[in-house]
């Protein structure tokens, strides 16, 4: 029969080691996760820019906090197949297209029912857009923010 | 790169699943070894081993379910929660065996609630859509407690914070935490454009103290005062207000919100000190417990004793004398842990809670461009953090004692249940639900 004092000491040491192992494991997890996140940020190519949703209240335009990254070919519309899906009953399923061609950004209407606006003017044929332009789709407005 | 955007959160890699499983296995080994030691000290008790078996079944079921049903969710959250709740069950069983059995039962209920929370479709947008209904529900709950509240201990004059029927008691203020964070997050997300309004033509930031900002602060402040005055529930009142101020600060980015909130807390605290005996008592025994160590300051003095008795490595489970601290199984469970596992145990607890909170914040940061989801995740993170700091700081006499539970550890069915529901919501947020 082993004396119970020895058993208790042994169990205490074991419990202590397990606590240390837990600490180590949690720290390894957090460390690897942070490192992974840092690598993702530095390794991915710089984004082209983004479309920032804005809302007009009175005379001021304000940010809604919603924004979407631009892709080389960014389709916009109500259908989930679009790169930017917008929930707006005035938007068509496939509403508009923002595309990078020959170093210029182009905005194109894809035959939408209610039309696409560029700085409050309807877009009838593909037009070149630039930083700060406001694209209107349905009841929503997006500001073009390009990366240089 | 496909048409999907920033909204998609990183999917856990294989090593994250492996480490999460390893953590759960470590937790299981830790609990079994402590149960063995407890058996060596206190003799064999079947209910204790049943509790451990139930914990293992819950851990395995939950892990398998989450890996299959929510493969994209954060992997670390569940093992952390199970580690803490299992440790809580062991220490409660060691202190008061009957309470340990009840806590085990609550663990089963909480796990079912967690799985239900992760299964209901579109839960996050439902919470958002019905926010005013939610708020009314919360206020009715609060009112019902004020009118019909009881205390399970049956002591006259004890704070009546429970709603009870047929021997089952529930603390509505726990449920109110979820309601509060969900409501405030969706309200502030709706007001986000106003908070961050920028004049696009000349780029001026237009910050102003509009009623949209000041109104809700005063409303919340009033609500917390109601909780404080009618219920004598100091901990919940201060917890609600701090969580609300921090959320408002994060949503608006205005320093003056943080300063103003700190001022309001101080003002309320100072006037409460002169108006309410319970607050005065708490502050007095925090400032100098040695004036009355055998009377009113008995609990806090005994709690300090447990910390010194525990030392660096603790006295070992079942070998300390934590029962000198009154109601140690609930608010003071931290001192029981300190006595029997020492500094090592205390550091582990803090790291476990900090890891949980940091996961919540990371989930929030990754919800780019979605204010509601960010605020929801950050709100739950702050809730856990502030609650843990309040009670751990109170137990070691760093700050005046406010009676809140230590999340996942403390005895209390409502607290455990609500913690697990919040965990479920965090899991949903981490898997990128819109």
XYZ file of C-alpha atoms in Angstrom:
582
model
C 0.000 0.000 0.000
C 1.483 3.340 -1.072
C 1.111 6.036 1.596
C -1.575 8.507 0.563
C 0.732 11.505 1.166
C 2.978 10.364 -1.677
C 0.000 9.774 -3.941
C -1.368 13.244 -3.237
C 1.974 14.915 -3.908
C 2.288 12.969 -7.146
C -1.218 13.991 -8.247
C -0.540 17.634 -7.358
C 2.619 17.673 -9.430
C 0.756 16.044 -12.309
C -2.086 18.606 -12.063
C 0.476 21.422 -12.016
C 2.202 20.062 -15.122
C -1.171 19.834 -16.889
C -1.908 23.465 -16.011
C 1.461 24.507 -17.454
C 0.745 22.453 -20.570
C -2.620 24.191 -20.901
C -0.980 27.595 -20.656
C 1.551 26.580 -23.297
C -1.104 25.197 -25.625
C -3.301 28.303 -25.432
C -0.324 30.573 -26.033
C 0.864 28.457 -29.015
C -2.634 28.606 -30.488
C -2.894 32.389 -30.153
C 0.670 32.908 -31.390
C 0.220 30.756 -34.509
C -3.114 32.388 -35.232
C -1.644 35.895 -34.976
C 1.321 34.905 -37.143
C -1.001 33.362 -39.723
C -3.118 36.514 -39.820
C -0.029 38.692 -40.215
C 1.188 36.530 -43.124
C -2.179 36.731 -44.865
C -2.152 40.505 -44.619
C 1.400 40.912 -45.955
C 1.286 38.187 -48.609
C -1.934 39.060 -50.410
C -1.646 41.538 -53.220
C -2.618 45.072 -52.416
C -6.279 45.535 -53.145
C -7.371 47.780 -55.983
C -9.558 49.880 -53.765
C -13.085 49.768 -52.542
C -16.625 50.954 -52.960
C -17.839 52.656 -49.822
C -21.559 52.892 -49.233
C -22.794 56.372 -48.359
C -26.122 57.732 -47.320
C -27.456 61.235 -47.774
C -29.135 62.767 -44.767
C -30.213 66.337 -45.323
C -27.333 68.088 -47.029
C -24.507 65.903 -45.750
C -23.400 62.580 -47.093
C -22.418 60.151 -44.392
C -20.742 56.754 -44.305
C -22.906 53.778 -43.416
C -19.932 51.702 -42.327
C -20.480 49.257 -45.193
C -17.777 48.840 -47.836
C -16.827 46.344 -50.529
C -13.398 45.657 -52.056
C -13.001 46.248 -55.777
C -11.976 43.360 -57.988
C -10.608 43.621 -61.517
C -14.099 42.677 -62.628
C -16.691 43.659 -60.061
C -20.289 42.777 -60.818
C -22.968 44.537 -58.797
C -26.602 43.496 -58.391
C -29.287 41.859 -56.333
C -28.473 38.274 -57.308
C -26.100 36.371 -55.012
C -23.842 35.552 -57.952
C -22.531 39.115 -58.018
C -19.220 40.160 -56.498
C -21.137 42.831 -54.615
C -24.590 41.724 -53.681
C -26.882 44.560 -52.680
C -30.184 44.069 -50.933
C -32.308 46.776 -52.497
C -35.628 46.218 -54.187
C -34.830 48.942 -56.757
C -31.704 47.122 -57.965
C -31.804 44.568 -60.776
C -30.477 41.050 -60.403
C -27.504 41.919 -62.615
C -27.301 45.650 -62.382
C -23.881 47.073 -63.208
C -20.239 46.251 -63.768
C -17.072 48.000 -62.626
C -14.039 46.755 -64.539
C -10.334 47.534 -64.935
C -9.415 47.842 -68.632
C -6.133 49.244 -69.948
C -5.299 50.883 -66.661
C -8.645 52.655 -66.404
C -11.648 51.853 -64.313
C -14.908 51.610 -66.282
C -18.490 51.646 -65.127
C -21.064 49.880 -67.260
C -24.830 49.449 -66.885
C -25.985 45.903 -67.559
C -29.444 46.789 -68.856
C -30.894 47.377 -65.424
C -34.537 48.353 -65.013
C -33.943 51.500 -62.979
C -30.607 52.484 -64.473
C -27.206 53.247 -62.984
C -26.182 56.744 -61.961
C -22.713 58.257 -62.023
C -22.621 61.460 -59.978
C -26.433 61.652 -60.377
C -26.313 61.314 -64.194
C -27.598 58.146 -65.875
C -24.986 55.849 -67.418
C -25.992 54.932 -70.969
C -22.673 53.610 -72.217
C -19.441 52.485 -70.470
C -17.769 55.462 -68.794
C -14.413 55.959 -67.107
C -14.677 56.553 -63.374
C -12.178 58.002 -60.992
C -11.503 58.443 -57.303
C -14.354 60.135 -55.464
C -17.061 59.431 -58.041
C -20.436 58.470 -56.647
C -22.154 55.453 -58.212
C -25.917 55.222 -57.678
C -27.595 51.828 -57.876
C -31.216 51.451 -56.817
C -31.553 53.501 -53.656
C -27.906 52.955 -52.711
C -24.877 55.130 -53.350
C -21.260 54.071 -53.389
C -18.169 56.250 -53.395
C -15.239 55.026 -55.492
C -12.033 54.852 -53.448
C -9.128 53.678 -55.587
C -5.687 52.636 -54.362
C -2.875 54.400 -56.140
C -9.804 35.416 -56.042
C -13.490 34.733 -56.291
C -16.406 37.073 -56.051
C -16.610 36.763 -52.304
C -15.303 39.553 -50.182
C -13.838 40.623 -46.863
C -16.930 39.419 -45.095
C -15.648 35.868 -45.241
C -13.653 35.113 -42.145
C -10.599 32.876 -42.308
C -11.534 29.207 -42.107
C -9.819 27.324 -39.246
C -6.889 25.318 -40.482
C -6.231 21.675 -39.588
C -3.777 22.569 -36.840
C -6.418 24.707 -35.135
C -8.760 21.729 -34.911
C -5.885 19.562 -33.637
C -4.849 22.032 -30.923
C -8.461 22.536 -29.846
C -8.898 18.779 -29.411
C -5.607 18.600 -27.541
C -6.788 21.338 -25.190
C -9.991 19.427 -24.506
C -7.981 16.266 -23.783
C -5.718 18.227 -21.407
C -8.804 19.597 -19.661
C -10.191 16.065 -19.292
C -6.909 14.741 -17.851
C -6.704 17.686 -15.450
C -10.241 17.059 -14.189
C -9.697 13.286 -13.805
C -6.438 13.771 -11.874
C -8.067 16.266 -9.535
C -11.022 13.949 -9.034
C -8.591 11.131 -8.166
C -6.876 13.383 -5.622
C -10.235 14.441 -4.203
C -11.250 10.790 -3.880
C -7.986 10.087 -2.032
C -8.783 12.887 0.428
C -12.552 12.718 0.855
C -13.219 9.077 0.012
C -15.135 7.654 -2.932
C -18.309 9.485 -3.983
C -20.220 8.104 -6.955
C -21.854 11.444 -7.817
C -18.442 13.075 -8.276
C -17.397 10.497 -10.860
C -20.794 10.749 -12.547
C -20.184 14.509 -12.864
C -16.836 13.884 -14.539
C -18.380 11.309 -16.864
C -21.137 13.776 -17.780
C -18.512 16.433 -18.469
C -16.606 14.065 -20.781
C -19.797 13.119 -22.662
C -20.717 16.830 -22.999
C -17.219 17.741 -24.208
C -17.070 14.972 -26.831
C -20.635 15.542 -28.042
C -20.169 19.294 -28.278
C -16.812 19.031 -30.037
C -18.059 16.501 -32.621
C -21.272 18.446 -33.217
C -19.446 21.738 -33.702
C -16.794 20.203 -35.968
C -19.490 18.720 -38.157
C -22.156 21.428 -38.082
C -19.995 24.553 -37.783
C -16.684 23.704 -39.465
C -15.955 27.378 -40.074
C -16.439 28.500 -36.480
C -13.634 29.408 -34.100
C -12.150 26.213 -32.648
C -10.667 27.603 -29.427
C -13.860 28.969 -27.838
C -15.547 25.680 -26.970
C -12.534 23.951 -25.318
C -11.890 27.088 -23.250
C -15.478 27.180 -22.014
C -15.516 23.451 -21.249
C -12.201 23.688 -19.367
C -13.560 26.485 -17.191
C -16.967 24.951 -16.533
C -15.423 21.525 -15.770
C -12.964 23.076 -13.347
C -15.877 24.944 -11.789
C -17.827 21.712 -11.315
C -14.853 19.997 -9.656
C -14.309 22.813 -7.169
C -18.040 23.181 -6.425
C -18.312 19.405 -5.866
C -15.339 19.617 -3.532
C -16.967 22.439 -1.535
C -20.634 21.421 -1.560
C -21.346 18.024 -3.195
C -25.084 18.660 -3.600
C -24.434 21.924 -5.460
C -21.927 20.125 -7.668
C -24.647 17.726 -8.796
C -26.981 20.623 -9.615
C -24.217 22.386 -11.513
C -23.607 19.210 -13.558
C -27.285 19.178 -14.469
C -27.023 22.818 -15.532
C -23.995 21.936 -17.663
C -26.146 19.482 -19.656
C -28.862 22.124 -20.081
C -26.277 24.725 -21.083
C -24.735 22.435 -23.680
C -28.170 21.786 -25.183
C -28.764 25.553 -25.203
C -25.411 26.074 -26.931
C -26.240 23.535 -29.618
C -29.713 25.071 -30.030
C -28.188 28.554 -30.318
C -25.913 27.356 -33.089
C -28.797 25.596 -34.905
C -31.577 28.216 -35.137
C -31.373 29.666 -38.655
C -30.762 33.429 -39.036
C -30.616 33.972 -35.298
C -28.351 37.018 -35.572
C -30.624 38.868 -37.967
C -33.670 37.896 -35.889
C -32.015 39.486 -32.851
C -31.386 42.551 -34.957
C -34.851 42.840 -36.479
C -36.762 42.438 -33.250
C -34.563 44.692 -31.159
C -37.358 46.850 -29.745
C -39.408 43.782 -28.897
C -36.274 42.448 -27.243
C -35.846 45.635 -25.229
C -39.483 45.581 -24.090
C -39.044 41.928 -23.130
C -35.946 42.830 -21.122
C -37.693 45.673 -19.316
C -40.713 43.483 -18.527
C -38.326 40.865 -17.160
C -36.680 43.485 -14.970
C -40.034 44.791 -13.767
C -41.270 41.273 -12.989
C -38.175 40.639 -10.900
C -38.644 43.889 -9.012
C -42.269 42.968 -8.286
C -42.115 39.216 -7.756
C -38.426 38.507 -7.141
C -37.306 36.091 -4.437
C -34.065 34.789 -3.037
C -33.532 30.989 -3.050
C -31.744 31.140 0.294
C -34.948 32.439 1.847
C -33.102 34.927 4.053
C -35.143 38.021 4.818
C -33.573 41.194 3.458
C -31.333 39.379 0.970
C -31.437 40.839 -2.554
C -34.435 39.370 -4.391
C -32.900 38.851 -7.808
C -34.424 35.507 -8.739
C -37.630 34.402 -10.352
C -38.620 31.027 -9.035
C -41.215 28.371 -9.678
C -41.382 24.759 -8.522
C -37.961 24.800 -6.897
C -36.160 26.086 -9.992
C -34.769 29.564 -9.717
C -33.574 31.767 -12.510
C -31.797 35.099 -12.355
C -33.322 37.323 -15.068
C -30.499 39.861 -14.874
C -28.277 37.197 -16.464
C -30.587 36.909 -19.464
C -30.800 40.686 -19.538
C -27.086 40.733 -20.435
C -27.719 39.148 -23.829
C -30.731 41.381 -24.428
C -28.717 44.478 -23.519
C -25.737 43.713 -25.758
C -27.911 42.651 -28.710
C -30.108 45.739 -28.414
C -27.275 48.210 -27.972
C -25.255 46.632 -30.810
C -28.126 46.868 -33.279
C -29.141 50.364 -32.130
C -25.603 51.686 -32.456
C -25.095 49.934 -35.810
C -28.215 51.733 -37.037
C -26.876 55.057 -35.742
C -23.404 54.363 -37.147
C -23.808 56.724 -40.128
C -24.614 59.587 -37.775
C -21.737 58.807 -35.437
C -19.247 58.666 -38.268
C -20.742 61.406 -40.380
C -18.151 63.031 -42.602
C -18.722 65.881 -44.935
C -17.534 64.393 -48.212
C -16.910 67.747 -49.890
C -14.345 69.098 -47.457
C -13.682 66.003 -45.334
C -14.613 67.598 -42.008
C -15.486 65.263 -39.215
C -18.728 66.502 -37.749
C -18.797 65.334 -34.175
C -21.510 66.651 -32.012
C -23.318 65.675 -28.903
C -26.656 65.120 -30.522
C -29.611 63.649 -28.626
C -28.873 60.471 -30.551
C -25.721 60.054 -28.502
C -26.668 61.648 -25.203
C -30.222 60.267 -25.086
C -29.375 56.575 -24.899
C -26.568 57.227 -22.414
C -28.929 58.907 -19.998
C -31.569 56.216 -20.590
C -29.045 53.472 -19.822
C -27.770 55.369 -16.815
C -31.303 55.659 -15.518
C -31.943 51.954 -16.121
C -28.804 51.023 -14.202
C -29.847 53.295 -11.348
C -33.206 51.524 -11.258
C -31.422 48.182 -11.003
C -29.229 49.604 -8.272
C -31.936 51.284 -6.222
C -34.714 48.748 -6.376
C -32.672 45.609 -6.462
C -29.542 46.521 -4.501
C -27.706 44.721 -7.295
C -24.542 46.771 -7.426
C -22.571 44.358 -9.613
C -25.123 44.072 -12.401
C -25.770 47.814 -12.473
C -22.109 48.723 -12.858
C -21.496 45.883 -15.316
C -24.359 47.016 -17.581
C -23.221 50.598 -17.555
C -19.535 49.883 -18.267
C -20.433 47.525 -21.124
C -22.778 50.118 -22.585
C -20.276 52.981 -22.351
C -17.516 50.917 -23.957
C -19.806 49.871 -26.821
C -20.844 53.465 -27.389
C -17.188 54.508 -27.294
C -16.239 51.894 -29.886
C -19.170 52.770 -32.145
C -18.625 56.518 -32.022
C -14.857 56.721 -31.576
C -15.391 59.787 -29.389
C -13.051 60.176 -26.429
C -15.586 62.361 -24.697
C -17.914 59.373 -24.408
C -15.286 57.507 -22.397
C -14.550 60.526 -20.181
C -18.235 61.307 -19.713
C -18.995 57.677 -18.874
C -16.213 57.548 -16.289
C -17.547 60.779 -14.787
C -21.106 59.415 -14.602
C -19.876 56.208 -12.927
C -17.887 58.222 -10.396
C -20.803 60.562 -9.734
C -23.216 57.668 -9.287
C -20.703 55.836 -7.097
C -20.062 58.796 -4.819
C -23.735 59.612 -4.357
C -24.533 55.920 -3.847
C -21.879 55.819 -1.136
C -23.799 58.407 0.867
C -27.281 57.173 -0.004
C -27.100 53.386 0.251
C -25.771 51.442 3.210
C -24.811 48.475 1.054
C -22.520 50.577 -1.124
C -21.029 52.388 1.858
C -20.296 49.045 3.511
C -18.612 47.636 0.416
C -16.387 50.679 0.005
C -15.525 50.876 3.707
C -14.412 47.256 3.974
C -12.478 47.630 0.756
C -10.652 50.671 2.076
C -9.794 49.092 5.402
C -11.103 45.602 6.213
C -8.989 45.327 9.375
C -11.296 47.595 11.385
C -13.836 44.787 11.628
C -12.177 41.546 10.439
C -14.526 39.279 12.410
C -17.711 41.083 11.486
C -18.649 42.866 8.313
C -15.267 42.392 6.642
C -15.102 38.700 7.575
C -15.687 37.455 4.038
C -13.055 39.593 2.352
C -10.479 38.994 5.096
C -10.971 35.231 4.878
C -10.697 35.491 1.106
C -7.306 37.217 1.451
C -6.260 34.419 3.832
C -7.034 31.794 1.188
C -4.737 33.541 -1.271
C -1.836 33.617 1.177
C -2.491 29.993 2.134
C -2.410 28.961 -1.509
C 1.046 30.312 -2.260
C 2.611 29.548 -5.618
C 1.565 25.941 -6.169
C -1.505 25.733 -3.940
C -2.366 23.299 -1.185
C -3.781 20.680 -3.511
C -7.448 19.896 -4.055
C -9.333 18.972 -0.910
C -6.349 19.869 1.278
C -7.062 23.545 1.945
C -9.726 25.108 4.143
C -11.654 27.417 1.797
C -14.914 26.791 3.687
C -14.007 29.660 6.035
C -15.114 32.079 3.318
C -18.907 32.491 3.351
C -20.728 31.603 0.079
C -17.420 30.603 -1.497
C -19.065 28.451 -4.205
C -20.577 31.422 -6.003
C -18.976 34.860 -6.044
C -15.861 33.807 -4.153
C -15.005 30.690 -6.146
C -11.854 32.450 -7.297
C -10.426 32.376 -3.758
C -11.184 28.648 -3.419
C -9.266 28.054 -6.642
C -6.425 30.272 -5.398
C -6.116 28.290 -2.167
C -6.011 24.864 -3.757
C -4.143 25.532 -7.016
C -2.156 28.577 -5.972
C -0.669 31.204 -8.216
C -0.308 28.675 -11.034
C -4.058 28.049 -11.035
C -4.857 31.765 -10.795
C -2.606 32.562 -13.764
C -4.197 29.744 -15.761
C -7.705 31.038 -15.025
C -6.746 34.546 -16.071
C -5.127 33.243 -19.269
C -8.198 31.117 -20.087
C -10.530 34.091 -19.653
C -8.160 36.438 -21.486
C -7.918 33.972 -24.382
C -11.723 33.796 -24.563
C -12.010 37.585 -24.562
C -9.246 37.987 -27.138
C -10.977 35.461 -29.433
C -14.162 37.540 -29.149
C -12.241 40.704 -30.062
C -10.523 38.975 -32.998
C -13.909 37.786 -34.255
C -15.085 41.403 -33.991
C -12.081 42.784 -35.877
C -12.567 40.290 -38.690
C -16.167 41.417 -39.332
C -14.941 44.218 -41.551
C -17.564 46.581 -42.822
C -20.345 45.103 -40.693
C -20.947 47.364 -37.672
C -23.699 45.242 -36.079
C -21.618 42.066 -36.062
C -18.518 43.876 -34.840
C -20.379 45.504 -31.968
C -22.129 42.267 -31.020
C -18.865 40.309 -30.798
C -17.012 43.095 -29.028
C -19.934 43.575 -26.623
C -19.897 39.940 -25.539
C -16.111 40.078 -25.169
C -16.346 43.170 -22.963
C -19.137 41.554 -20.949
C -16.948 38.547 -20.051
C -13.901 40.724 -19.451
C -15.547 43.338 -17.231
C -17.470 40.746 -15.239
C -14.289 38.725 -14.603
C -12.287 41.805 -13.656
C -15.028 43.032 -11.294
C -15.227 39.792 -9.340
C -11.544 38.804 -9.439
C -10.531 42.328 -8.447
C -13.185 42.348 -5.720
C -12.048 39.027 -4.258
C -8.407 40.132 -3.997
C -9.484 43.562 -2.629
C -8.154 45.454 -5.626
C -11.519 47.173 -6.126
C -14.653 47.321 -3.946
C -16.517 44.044 -4.051
C -19.438 43.840 -6.440
C -21.403 40.624 -6.395
C -21.174 39.160 -9.875
C -20.323 35.610 -10.892
C -17.053 34.483 -12.428
C -18.203 33.387 -15.908
C -18.235 29.582 -16.409
C -16.662 28.895 -12.984
C -19.135 30.101 -10.380
C -22.023 28.069 -9.085
C -25.219 29.308 -10.678
C -27.411 27.821 -13.363
C -28.514 31.081 -14.970
C -24.948 32.335 -15.198
C -23.671 29.119 -16.812
C -26.611 28.904 -19.192
C -26.264 32.497 -20.352
C -22.489 32.153 -20.740
C -23.006 29.169 -23.026
C -25.674 30.960 -25.076
C -23.246 33.869 -25.552
C -20.615 31.328 -26.570
C -23.024 29.990 -29.192
C -23.601 33.497 -30.549
C -19.837 34.092 -30.746
C -19.435 30.812 -32.637
C -22.076 31.963 -35.119
C -20.359 35.319 -35.532
C -17.005 33.616 -36.105
C -18.382 31.419 -38.866
C -19.274 34.492 -40.887
C -23.056 34.536 -40.640
C -24.671 37.644 -42.061
